[in-house]
Amino acid sequence: MADLSSSIQKGDWKKEKHTPVIEAPEGVKAGELFDVTVSIGKEIAHPNTTEHHISWLSLYFLPEGGKFTHQVGHFELSAHGESTKGPNVGPVHTHHRVGIQVKISTPGTLQALAFCNIHGLWESKKEIGLI
Ligand code: FE
């Protein structure tokens, strides 16, 4: 049986529309808040329809030299045009872009995981240093 990790896909976000794009500073001051944005489809748009959409995004932080990752945030993207009148005609769609403020005390790696309801799990990462 295949491990879950073998089902997590990755790719260059400039060519692969499912790869999460993590936007954050290269370096931050310890203990100071900074903005992190995670989005899907920054270069190539991903659909956002009742039948095909990004269901959730999660952000993690792995401290440098650490073994265990820490969950920073989990975002359910719940509205995709569902309606009593049928699919895609509902009044609201949640777009697949989220922002959060974070502070860290050690350098490490931000890790993002996204789930497309059709195309499964996708990951990406971004290193953050201390200045
Ligand atoms: Fe997809």
GROMACS .gro file of N, CA, C and O and ligand atoms in nm:
model
  525
    1MET      N    1   0.084  -0.120   0.000
    1MET     CA    2   0.000   0.000   0.000
    1MET      C    3   0.088   0.125   0.000
    1MET      O    4   0.188   0.129   0.069
    2ALA      N    5   0.047   0.220  -0.077
    2ALA     CA    6   0.126   0.343  -0.090
    2ALA      C    7   0.110   0.432   0.032
    2ALA      O    8   0.001   0.445   0.087
    3ASP      N    9   0.219   0.492   0.074
    3ASP     CA   10   0.214   0.590   0.182
    3ASP      C   11   0.143   0.715   0.134
    3ASP      O   12   0.147   0.749   0.016
    4LEU      N   13   0.083   0.786   0.229
    4LEU     CA   14   0.019   0.914   0.196
    4LEU      C   15   0.120   1.009   0.132
    4LEU      O   16   0.088   1.080   0.036
    5SER      N   17   0.243   1.009   0.185
    5SER     CA   18   0.344   1.102   0.133
    5SER      C   19   0.369   1.083  -0.016
    5SER      O   20   0.404   1.177  -0.087
    6SER      N   21   0.350   0.959  -0.066
    6SER     CA   22   0.372   0.936  -0.209
    6SER      C   23   0.260   0.994  -0.295
    6SER      O   24   0.272   1.001  -0.417
    7SER      N   25   0.151   1.037  -0.231
    7SER     CA   26   0.040   1.099  -0.304
    7SER      C   27   0.048   1.251  -0.304
    7SER      O   28  -0.036   1.317  -0.363
    8ILE      N   29   0.148   1.306  -0.234
    8ILE     CA   30   0.161   1.452  -0.229
    8ILE      C   31   0.249   1.496  -0.345
    8ILE      O   32   0.365   1.457  -0.354
    9GLN      N   33   0.190   1.576  -0.433
    9GLN     CA   34   0.260   1.616  -0.554
    9GLN      C   35   0.325   1.752  -0.536
    9GLN      O   36   0.286   1.831  -0.452
   10LYS      N   37   0.428   1.779  -0.619
   10LYS     CA   38   0.491   1.909  -0.619
   10LYS      C   39   0.527   1.948  -0.761
   10LYS      O   40   0.530   1.863  -0.850
   11GLY      N   41   0.555   2.074  -0.781
   11GLY     CA   42   0.591   2.121  -0.914
   11GLY      C   43   0.619   2.269  -0.910
   11GLY      O   44   0.594   2.335  -0.809
   12ASP      N   45   0.675   2.318  -1.019
   12ASP     CA   46   0.706   2.461  -1.031
   12ASP      C   47   0.574   2.538  -1.046
   12ASP      O   48   0.499   2.512  -1.140
   13TRP      N   49   0.548   2.630  -0.953
   13TRP     CA   50   0.418   2.699  -0.955
   13TRP      C   51   0.400   2.784  -1.081
   13TRP      O   52   0.287   2.818  -1.118
   14LYS      N   53   0.511   2.814  -1.149
   14LYS     CA   54   0.498   2.893  -1.273
   14LYS      C   55   0.445   2.807  -1.387
   14LYS      O   56   0.397   2.859  -1.487
   15LYS      N   57   0.457   2.674  -1.373
   15LYS     CA   58   0.411   2.584  -1.479
   15LYS      C   59   0.295   2.495  -1.434
   15LYS      O   60   0.226   2.438  -1.517
   16GLU      N   61   0.279   2.479  -1.302
   16GLU     CA   62   0.180   2.384  -1.248
   16GLU      C   63   0.079   2.462  -1.163
   16GLU      O   64   0.117   2.518  -1.060
   17LYS      N   65  -0.045   2.463  -1.207
   17LYS     CA   66  -0.144   2.550  -1.143
   17LYS      C   67  -0.186   2.507  -1.002
   17LYS      O   68  -0.250   2.583  -0.931
   18HIS      N   69  -0.152   2.385  -0.961
   18HIS     CA   70  -0.192   2.341  -0.827
   18HIS      C   71  -0.090   2.373  -0.718
   18HIS      O   72  -0.121   2.362  -0.600
   19THR      N   73   0.034   2.405  -0.757
   19THR     CA   74   0.138   2.422  -0.656
   19THR      C   75   0.113   2.548  -0.573
   19THR      O   76   0.101   2.657  -0.628
   20PRO      N   77   0.105   2.534  -0.441
   20PRO     CA   78   0.084   2.653  -0.357
   20PRO      C   79   0.201   2.751  -0.371
   20PRO      O   80   0.316   2.710  -0.377
   21VAL      N   81   0.168   2.879  -0.377
   21VAL     CA   82   0.270   2.984  -0.381
   21VAL      C   83   0.273   3.048  -0.242
   21VAL      O   84   0.172   3.104  -0.197
   22ILE      N   85   0.390   3.038  -0.176
   22ILE     CA   86   0.407   3.099  -0.044
   22ILE      C   87   0.479   3.231  -0.063
   22ILE      O   88   0.591   3.232  -0.116
   23GLU      N   89   0.418   3.340  -0.020
   23GLU     CA   90   0.483   3.470  -0.027
   23GLU      C   91   0.509   3.519   0.115
   23GLU      O   92   0.416   3.531   0.195
   24ALA      N   93   0.637   3.541   0.144
   24ALA     CA   94   0.681   3.585   0.276
   24ALA      C   95   0.820   3.643   0.260
   24ALA      O   96   0.888   3.615   0.160
   25PRO      N   97   0.866   3.723   0.356
   25PRO     CA   98   1.002   3.777   0.346
   25PRO      C   99   1.107   3.665   0.350
   25PRO      O  100   1.084   3.560   0.408
   26GLU      N  101   1.223   3.692   0.288
   26GLU     CA  102   1.335   3.597   0.293
   26GLU      C  103   1.393   3.590   0.434
   26GLU      O  104   1.440   3.485   0.478
   27GLY      N  105   1.389   3.706   0.500
   27GLY     CA  106   1.443   3.713   0.634
   27GLY      C  107   1.357   3.804   0.721
   27GLY      O  108   1.303   3.903   0.672
   28VAL      N  109   1.343   3.766   0.848
   28VAL     CA  110   1.259   3.844   0.940
   28VAL      C  111   1.333   3.858   1.073
   28VAL      O  112   1.429   3.786   1.100
   29LYS      N  113   1.286   3.952   1.155
   29LYS     CA  114   1.343   3.967   1.289
   29LYS      C  115   1.271   3.873   1.385
   29LYS      O  116   1.148   3.860   1.379
   30ALA      N  117   1.347   3.808   1.472
   30ALA     CA  118   1.287   3.716   1.569
   30ALA      C  119   1.181   3.789   1.651
   30ALA      O  120   1.203   3.901   1.699
   31GLY      N  121   1.066   3.729   1.664
   31GLY     CA  122   0.960   3.783   1.749
   31GLY      C  123   0.878   3.893   1.686
   31GLY      O  124   0.787   3.946   1.752
   32GLU      N  125   0.908   3.930   1.562
   32GLU     CA  126   0.830   4.037   1.496
   32GLU      C  127   0.734   3.977   1.394
   32GLU      O  128   0.772   3.892   1.313
   33LEU      N  129   0.610   4.025   1.398
   33LEU     CA  130   0.508   3.974   1.307
   33LEU      C  131   0.543   4.005   1.162
   33LEU      O  132   0.595   4.112   1.132
   34PHE      N  133   0.515   3.910   1.076
   34PHE     CA  134   0.527   3.933   0.931
   34PHE      C  135   0.411   3.865   0.861
   34PHE      O  136   0.343   3.779   0.918
   35ASP      N  137   0.386   3.910   0.738
   35ASP     CA  138   0.274   3.860   0.660
   35ASP      C  139   0.316   3.740   0.577
   35ASP      O  140   0.422   3.740   0.515
   36VAL      N  141   0.230   3.641   0.574
   36VAL     CA  142   0.248   3.525   0.485
   36VAL      C  143   0.120   3.509   0.404
   36VAL      O  144   0.009   3.513   0.460
   37THR      N  145   0.138   3.494   0.274
   37THR     CA  146   0.024   3.468   0.185
   37THR      C  147   0.046   3.334   0.117
   37THR      O  148   0.158   3.304   0.075
   38VAL      N  149  -0.059   3.254   0.112
   38VAL     CA  150  -0.054   3.128   0.037
   38VAL      C  151  -0.165   3.133  -0.067
   38VAL      O  152  -0.281   3.162  -0.034
   39SER      N  153  -0.128   3.109  -0.192
   39SER     CA  154  -0.229   3.114  -0.298
   39SER      C  155  -0.204   3.001  -0.397
   39SER      O  156  -0.097   2.941  -0.402
   40ILE      N  157  -0.306   2.975  -0.475
   40ILE     CA  158  -0.298   2.874  -0.581
   40ILE      C  159  -0.322   2.947  -0.713
   40ILE      O  160  -0.408   3.036  -0.721
   41GLY      N  161  -0.246   2.910  -0.815
   41GLY     CA  162  -0.275   2.962  -0.948
   41GLY      C  163  -0.231   3.105  -0.970
   41GLY      O  164  -0.295   3.179  -1.044
   42LYS      N  165  -0.120   3.144  -0.909
   42LYS     CA  166  -0.072   3.281  -0.926
   42LYS      C  167  -0.033   3.307  -1.072
   42LYS      O  168  -0.054   3.416  -1.124
   43GLU      N  169   0.023   3.208  -1.138
   43GLU     CA  170   0.066   3.224  -1.277
   43GLU      C  171  -0.037   3.165  -1.374
   43GLU      O  172  -0.066   3.224  -1.476
   44ILE      N  173  -0.089   3.048  -1.338
   44ILE     CA  174  -0.187   2.979  -1.423
   44ILE      C  175  -0.311   2.957  -1.337
   44ILE      O  176  -0.305   2.886  -1.237
   45ALA      N  177  -0.422   3.016  -1.376
   45ALA     CA  178  -0.542   3.013  -1.292
   45ALA      C  179  -0.594   2.870  -1.274
   45ALA      O  180  -0.594   2.790  -1.367
   46HIS      N  181  -0.636   2.840  -1.151
   46HIS     CA  182  -0.703   2.713  -1.123
   46HIS      C  183  -0.853   2.738  -1.122
   46HIS      O  184  -0.898   2.841  -1.073
   47PRO      N  185  -0.934   2.642  -1.173
   47PRO     CA  186  -1.079   2.661  -1.169
   47PRO      C  187  -1.132   2.679  -1.027
   47PRO      O  188  -1.070   2.632  -0.931
   48ASN      N  189  -1.242   2.746  -1.015
   48ASN     CA  190  -1.312   2.757  -0.887
   48ASN      C  191  -1.461   2.738  -0.914
   48ASN      O  192  -1.538   2.832  -0.919
   49THR      N  193  -1.498   2.613  -0.935
   49THR     CA  194  -1.636   2.578  -0.965
   49THR      C  195  -1.685   2.475  -0.864
   49THR      O  196  -1.605   2.415  -0.790
   50THR      N  197  -1.815   2.453  -0.863
   50THR     CA  198  -1.872   2.355  -0.770
   50THR      C  199  -1.807   2.218  -0.793
   50THR      O  200  -1.780   2.144  -0.698
   51GLU      N  201  -1.778   2.186  -0.918
   51GLU     CA  202  -1.725   2.053  -0.949
   51GLU      C  203  -1.573   2.043  -0.931
   51GLU      O  204  -1.522   1.931  -0.916
   52HIS      N  205  -1.502   2.155  -0.939
   52HIS     CA  206  -1.355   2.152  -0.941
   52HIS      C  207  -1.301   2.277  -0.872
   52HIS      O  208  -1.316   2.387  -0.924
   53HIS      N  209  -1.242   2.255  -0.755
   53HIS     CA  210  -1.195   2.371  -0.677
   53HIS      C  211  -1.090   2.326  -0.575
   53HIS      O  212  -1.069   2.207  -0.553
   54ILE      N  213  -1.027   2.424  -0.512
   54ILE     CA  214  -0.936   2.399  -0.401
   54ILE      C  215  -1.020   2.396  -0.273
   54ILE      O  216  -1.088   2.493  -0.240
   55SER      N  217  -1.016   2.283  -0.201
   55SER     CA  218  -1.101   2.265  -0.083
   55SER      C  219  -1.041   2.325   0.043
   55SER      O  220  -1.112   2.376   0.129
   56TRP      N  221  -0.907   2.313   0.056
   56TRP     CA  222  -0.842   2.368   0.175
   56TRP      C  223  -0.694   2.391   0.152
   56TRP      O  224  -0.634   2.335   0.060
   57LEU      N  225  -0.641   2.478   0.237
   57LEU     CA  226  -0.497   2.507   0.239
   57LEU      C  227  -0.450   2.496   0.383
   57LEU      O  228  -0.521   2.537   0.475
   58SER      N  229  -0.332   2.442   0.404
   58SER     CA  230  -0.271   2.440   0.537
   58SER      C  231  -0.129   2.493   0.528
   58SER      O  232  -0.060   2.470   0.428
   59LEU      N  233  -0.088   2.563   0.633
   59LEU     CA  234   0.047   2.617   0.640
   59LEU      C  235   0.115   2.561   0.765
   59LEU      O  236   0.053   2.555   0.872
   60TYR      N  237   0.241   2.517   0.749
   60TYR     CA  238   0.319   2.458   0.858
   60TYR      C  239   0.453   2.530   0.869
   60TYR      O  240   0.498   2.595   0.774
   61PHE      N  241   0.519   2.515   0.983
   61PHE     CA  242   0.653   2.570   1.002
   61PHE      C  243   0.743   2.461   1.061
   61PHE      O  244   0.715   2.408   1.170
   62LEU      N  245   0.850   2.431   0.989
   62LEU     CA  246   0.950   2.335   1.038
   62LEU      C  247   1.073   2.413   1.082
   62LEU      O  248   1.141   2.473   0.997
   63PRO      N  249   1.104   2.418   1.212
   63PRO     CA  250   1.224   2.490   1.257
   63PRO      C  251   1.349   2.425   1.199
   63PRO      O  252   1.353   2.302   1.183
   64GLU      N  253   1.449   2.508   1.171
   64GLU     CA  254   1.575   2.457   1.116
   64GLU      C  255   1.634   2.351   1.210
   64GLU      O  256   1.646   2.375   1.330
   65GLY      N  257   1.666   2.236   1.154
   65GLY     CA  258   1.723   2.127   1.234
   65GLY      C  259   1.621   2.048   1.313
   65GLY      O  260   1.656   1.953   1.382
   66GLY      N  261   1.494   2.086   1.301
   66GLY     CA  262   1.389   2.018   1.378
   66GLY      C  263   1.338   1.894   1.307
   66GLY      O  264   1.355   1.878   1.186
   67LYS      N  265   1.273   1.809   1.382
   67LYS     CA  266   1.214   1.687   1.325
   67LYS      C  267   1.065   1.704   1.298
   67LYS      O  268   1.011   1.647   1.204
   68PHE      N  269   0.997   1.780   1.385
   68PHE     CA  270   0.852   1.789   1.378
   68PHE      C  271   0.807   1.923   1.324
   68PHE      O  272   0.854   2.028   1.368
   69THR      N  273   0.712   1.919   1.231
   69THR     CA  274   0.659   2.043   1.179
   69THR      C  275   0.544   2.092   1.268
   69THR      O  276   0.482   2.013   1.341
   70HIS      N  277   0.518   2.222   1.264
   70HIS     CA  278   0.412   2.283   1.345
   70HIS      C  279   0.306   2.338   1.252
   70HIS      O  280   0.339   2.408   1.156
   71GLN      N  281   0.180   2.311   1.280
   71GLN     CA  282   0.074   2.369   1.196
   71GLN      C  283   0.055   2.515   1.237
   71GLN      O  284   0.033   2.546   1.354
   72VAL      N  285   0.064   2.603   1.136
   72VAL     CA  286   0.049   2.748   1.159
   72VAL      C  287  -0.096   2.790   1.138
   72VAL      O  288  -0.149   2.874   1.211
   73GLY      N  289  -0.160   2.732   1.038
   73GLY     CA  290  -0.299   2.767   1.011
   73GLY      C  291  -0.359   2.668   0.914
   73GLY      O  292  -0.288   2.606   0.834
   74HIS      N  293  -0.491   2.653   0.923
   74HIS     CA  294  -0.564   2.566   0.830
   74HIS      C  295  -0.686   2.644   0.782
   74HIS      O  296  -0.759   2.701   0.863
   75PHE      N  297  -0.705   2.648   0.653
   75PHE     CA  298  -0.808   2.733   0.594
   75PHE      C  299  -0.902   2.647   0.509
   75PHE      O  300  -0.860   2.590   0.407
   76GLU      N  301  -1.027   2.637   0.551
   76GLU     CA  302  -1.129   2.569   0.472
   76GLU      C  303  -1.186   2.669   0.372
   76GLU      O  304  -1.228   2.779   0.410
   77LEU      N  305  -1.186   2.633   0.246
   77LEU     CA  306  -1.238   2.719   0.140
   77LEU      C  307  -1.374   2.659   0.103
   77LEU      O  308  -1.381   2.562   0.028
   78SER      N  309  -1.480   2.714   0.159
   78SER     CA  310  -1.606   2.640   0.168
   78SER      C  311  -1.708   2.668   0.059
   78SER      O  312  -1.797   2.586   0.037
   79ALA      N  313  -1.702   2.785  -0.005
   79ALA     CA  314  -1.809   2.823  -0.100
   79ALA      C  315  -1.759   2.816  -0.243
   79ALA      O  316  -1.659   2.879  -0.280
   80HIS      N  317  -1.829   2.738  -0.325
   80HIS     CA  318  -1.786   2.721  -0.465
   80HIS      C  319  -1.907   2.724  -0.559
   80HIS      O  320  -1.920   2.642  -0.649
   81GLY      N  321  -1.998   2.817  -0.530
   81GLY     CA  322  -2.112   2.837  -0.620
   81GLY      C  323  -2.226   2.738  -0.601
   81GLY      O  324  -2.315   2.729  -0.686
   82GLU      N  325  -2.225   2.665  -0.489
   82GLU     CA  326  -2.335   2.572  -0.464
   82GLU      C  327  -2.465   2.650  -0.444
   82GLU      O  328  -2.465   2.762  -0.391
   83SER      N  329  -2.576   2.591  -0.484
   83SER     CA  330  -2.704   2.661  -0.472
   83SER      C  331  -2.819   2.562  -0.486
   83SER      O  332  -2.804   2.457  -0.550
   84THR      N  333  -2.934   2.598  -0.430
   84THR     CA  334  -3.054   2.515  -0.450
   84THR      C  335  -3.096   2.518  -0.597
   84THR      O  336  -3.168   2.429  -0.643
   85LYS      N  337  -3.049   2.618  -0.670
   85LYS     CA  338  -3.081   2.627  -0.814
   85LYS      C  339  -2.987   2.541  -0.898
   85LYS      O  340  -3.007   2.529  -1.019
   86GLY      N  341  -2.884   2.486  -0.833
   86GLY     CA  342  -2.790   2.401  -0.907
   86GLY      C  343  -2.648   2.445  -0.884
   86GLY      O  344  -2.623   2.544  -0.813
   87PRO      N  345  -2.553   2.373  -0.943
   87PRO     CA  346  -2.412   2.406  -0.924
   87PRO      C  347  -2.374   2.536  -0.995
   87PRO      O  348  -2.433   2.571  -1.098
   88ASN      N  349  -2.279   2.605  -0.937
   88ASN     CA  350  -2.214   2.722  -0.999
   88ASN      C  351  -2.299   2.848  -1.009
   88ASN      O  352  -2.251   2.948  -1.060
   89VAL      N  353  -2.423   2.845  -0.965
   89VAL     CA  354  -2.506   2.966  -0.973
   89VAL      C  355  -2.530   3.026  -0.834
   89VAL      O  356  -2.604   3.123  -0.820
   90GLY      N  357  -2.463   2.970  -0.734
   90GLY     CA  358  -2.473   3.023  -0.599
   90GLY      C  359  -2.411   3.161  -0.589
   90GLY      O  360  -2.335   3.203  -0.678
   91PRO      N  361  -2.443   3.234  -0.480
   91PRO     CA  362  -2.406   3.375  -0.470
   91PRO      C  363  -2.262   3.401  -0.426
   91PRO      O  364  -2.219   3.516  -0.426
   92VAL      N  365  -2.186   3.295  -0.391
   92VAL     CA  366  -2.054   3.323  -0.334
   92VAL      C  367  -1.955   3.211  -0.369
   92VAL      O  368  -1.990   3.093  -0.374
   93HIS      N  369  -1.831   3.257  -0.396
   93HIS     CA  370  -1.719   3.165  -0.417
   93HIS      C  371  -1.604   3.208  -0.325
   93HIS      O  372  -1.571   3.327  -0.321
   94THR      N  373  -1.544   3.115  -0.253
   94THR     CA  374  -1.423   3.144  -0.175
   94THR      C  375  -1.302   3.131  -0.268
   94THR      O  376  -1.281   3.024  -0.326
   95HIS      N  377  -1.225   3.239  -0.280
   95HIS     CA  378  -1.107   3.229  -0.366
   95HIS      C  379  -0.993   3.162  -0.289
   95HIS      O  380  -0.986   3.169  -0.166
   96HIS      N  381  -0.902   3.097  -0.367
   96HIS     CA  382  -0.795   3.018  -0.307
   96HIS      C  383  -0.671   3.104  -0.281
   96HIS      O  384  -0.563   3.080  -0.339
   97ARG      N  385  -0.689   3.201  -0.195
   97ARG     CA  386  -0.575   3.284  -0.152
   97ARG      C  387  -0.603   3.324  -0.008
   97ARG      O  388  -0.710   3.377   0.022
   98VAL      N  389  -0.507   3.296   0.082
   98VAL     CA  390  -0.526   3.329   0.223
   98VAL      C  391  -0.404   3.403   0.276
   98VAL      O  392  -0.292   3.386   0.226
   99GLY      N  393  -0.427   3.483   0.378
   99GLY     CA  394  -0.318   3.557   0.441
   99GLY      C  395  -0.323   3.540   0.592
   99GLY      O  396  -0.431   3.525   0.650
  100ILE      N  397  -0.206   3.541   0.653
  100ILE     CA  398  -0.197   3.525   0.797
  100ILE      C  399  -0.073   3.600   0.846
  100ILE      O  400   0.022   3.619   0.769
  101GLN      N  401  -0.074   3.641   0.971
  101GLN     CA  402   0.045   3.702   1.031
  101GLN      C  403   0.111   3.600   1.123
  101GLN      O  404   0.043   3.527   1.196
  102VAL      N  405   0.244   3.598   1.120
  102VAL     CA  406   0.321   3.496   1.191
  102VAL      C  407   0.442   3.564   1.255
  102VAL      O  408   0.491   3.664   1.203
  103LYS      N  409   0.490   3.511   1.367
  103LYS     CA  410   0.623   3.548   1.417
  103LYS      C  411   0.698   3.420   1.452
  103LYS      O  412   0.637   3.320   1.491
  104ILE      N  413   0.830   3.423   1.435
  104ILE     CA  414   0.911   3.305   1.462
  104ILE      C  415   1.030   3.345   1.549
  104ILE      O  416   1.070   3.462   1.552
  105SER      N  417   1.084   3.248   1.619
  105SER     CA  418   1.200   3.274   1.705
  105SER      C  419   1.324   3.204   1.654
  105SER      O  420   1.432   3.217   1.713
  106THR      N  421   1.307   3.128   1.547
  106THR     CA  422   1.419   3.052   1.491
  106THR      C  423   1.400   3.045   1.339
  106THR      O  424   1.286   3.050   1.293
  107PRO      N  425   1.508   3.036   1.262
  107PRO     CA  426   1.488   3.019   1.118
  107PRO      C  427   1.424   2.884   1.089
  107PRO      O  428   1.426   2.795   1.175
  108GLY      N  429   1.370   2.870   0.970
  108GLY     CA  430   1.308   2.743   0.936
  108GLY      C  431   1.242   2.750   0.800
  108GLY      O  432   1.274   2.836   0.718
  109THR      N  433   1.152   2.657   0.779
  109THR     CA  434   1.088   2.644   0.648
  109THR      C  435   0.937   2.647   0.662
  109THR      O  436   0.879   2.570   0.741
  110LEU      N  437   0.875   2.738   0.589
  110LEU     CA  438   0.729   2.736   0.578
  110LEU      C  439   0.693   2.629   0.475
  110LEU      O  440   0.755   2.620   0.368
  111GLN      N  441   0.594   2.549   0.509
  111GLN     CA  442   0.549   2.441   0.422
  111GLN      C  443   0.399   2.458   0.399
  111GLN      O  444   0.325   2.479   0.495
  112ALA      N  445   0.357   2.452   0.274
  112ALA     CA  446   0.215   2.466   0.243
  112ALA      C  447   0.164   2.337   0.181
  112ALA      O  448   0.235   2.269   0.106
  113LEU      N  449   0.040   2.305   0.214
  113LEU     CA  450  -0.027   2.188   0.158
  113LEU      C  451  -0.164   2.232   0.111
  113LEU      O  452  -0.234   2.306   0.183
  114ALA      N  453  -0.201   2.192  -0.010
  114ALA     CA  454  -0.331   2.230  -0.065
  114ALA      C  455  -0.400   2.106  -0.119
  114ALA      O  456  -0.335   2.012  -0.165
  115PHE      N  457  -0.533   2.109  -0.113
  115PHE     CA  458  -0.610   1.995  -0.163
  115PHE      C  459  -0.708   2.040  -0.271
  115PHE      O  460  -0.800   2.118  -0.244
  116CYS      N  461  -0.687   1.991  -0.393
  116CYS     CA  462  -0.783   2.009  -0.502
  116CYS      C  463  -0.878   1.890  -0.499
  116CYS      O  464  -0.833   1.776  -0.488
  117ASN      N  465  -1.008   1.918  -0.508
  117ASN     CA  466  -1.105   1.808  -0.493
  117ASN      C  467  -1.095   1.705  -0.606
  117ASN      O  468  -1.145   1.594  -0.592
  118ILE      N  469  -1.030   1.742  -0.715
  118ILE     CA  470  -1.012   1.648  -0.827
  118ILE      C  471  -0.868   1.596  -0.832
  118ILE      O  472  -0.845   1.477  -0.856
  119HIS      N  473  -0.772   1.685  -0.810
  119HIS     CA  474  -0.632   1.652  -0.838
  119HIS      C  475  -0.546   1.633  -0.713
  119HIS      O  476  -0.423   1.636  -0.721
  120GLY      N  477  -0.610   1.618  -0.596
  120GLY     CA  478  -0.540   1.573  -0.478
  120GLY      C  479  -0.451   1.676  -0.410
  120GLY      O  480  -0.473   1.797  -0.418
  121LEU      N  481  -0.349   1.623  -0.342
  121LEU     CA  482  -0.264   1.702  -0.252
  121LEU      C  483  -0.142   1.758  -0.324
  121LEU      O  484  -0.077   1.688  -0.403
  122TRP      N  485  -0.109   1.883  -0.291
  122TRP     CA  486   0.005   1.953  -0.350
  122TRP      C  487   0.080   2.028  -0.241
  122TRP      O  488   0.019   2.089  -0.154
  123GLU      N  489   0.212   2.025  -0.249
  123GLU     CA  490   0.292   2.091  -0.146
  123GLU      C  491   0.393   2.187  -0.208
  123GLU      O  492   0.430   2.176  -0.325
  124SER      N  493   0.438   2.280  -0.123
  124SER     CA  494   0.550   2.365  -0.158
  124SER      C  495   0.614   2.413  -0.028
  124SER      O  496   0.562   2.389   0.081
  125LYS      N  497   0.729   2.479  -0.040
  125LYS     CA  498   0.800   2.524   0.080
  125LYS      C  499   0.875   2.653   0.051
  125LYS      O  500   0.904   2.685  -0.066
  126LYS      N  501   0.907   2.726   0.158
  126LYS     CA  502   0.985   2.848   0.146
  126LYS      C  503   1.066   2.866   0.274
  126LYS      O  504   1.010   2.867   0.384
  127GLU      N  505   1.196   2.884   0.257
  127GLU     CA  506   1.282   2.902   0.374
  127GLU      C  507   1.275   3.047   0.424
  127GLU      O  508   1.267   3.140   0.343
  128ILE      N  509   1.275   3.061   0.555
  128ILE     CA  510   1.274   3.194   0.618
  128ILE      C  511   1.394   3.202   0.711
  128ILE      O  512   1.411   3.117   0.799
  129GLY      N  513   1.475   3.304   0.692
  129GLY     CA  514   1.591   3.325   0.777
  129GLY      C  515   1.564   3.433   0.881
  129GLY      O  516   1.463   3.504   0.875
  130LEU      N  517   1.656   3.446   0.976
  130LEU     CA  518   1.649   3.556   1.074
  130LEU      C  519   1.750   3.662   1.036
  130LEU      O  520   1.861   3.630   0.992
  131ILE      N  521   1.712   3.789   1.051
  131ILE     CA  522   1.803   3.898   1.020
  131ILE      C  523   1.829   3.980   1.146
  131ILE      O  524   1.756   3.969   1.243
  132FE      FE  525  -0.747   2.084  -0.984
   0.00000   0.00000   0.00000
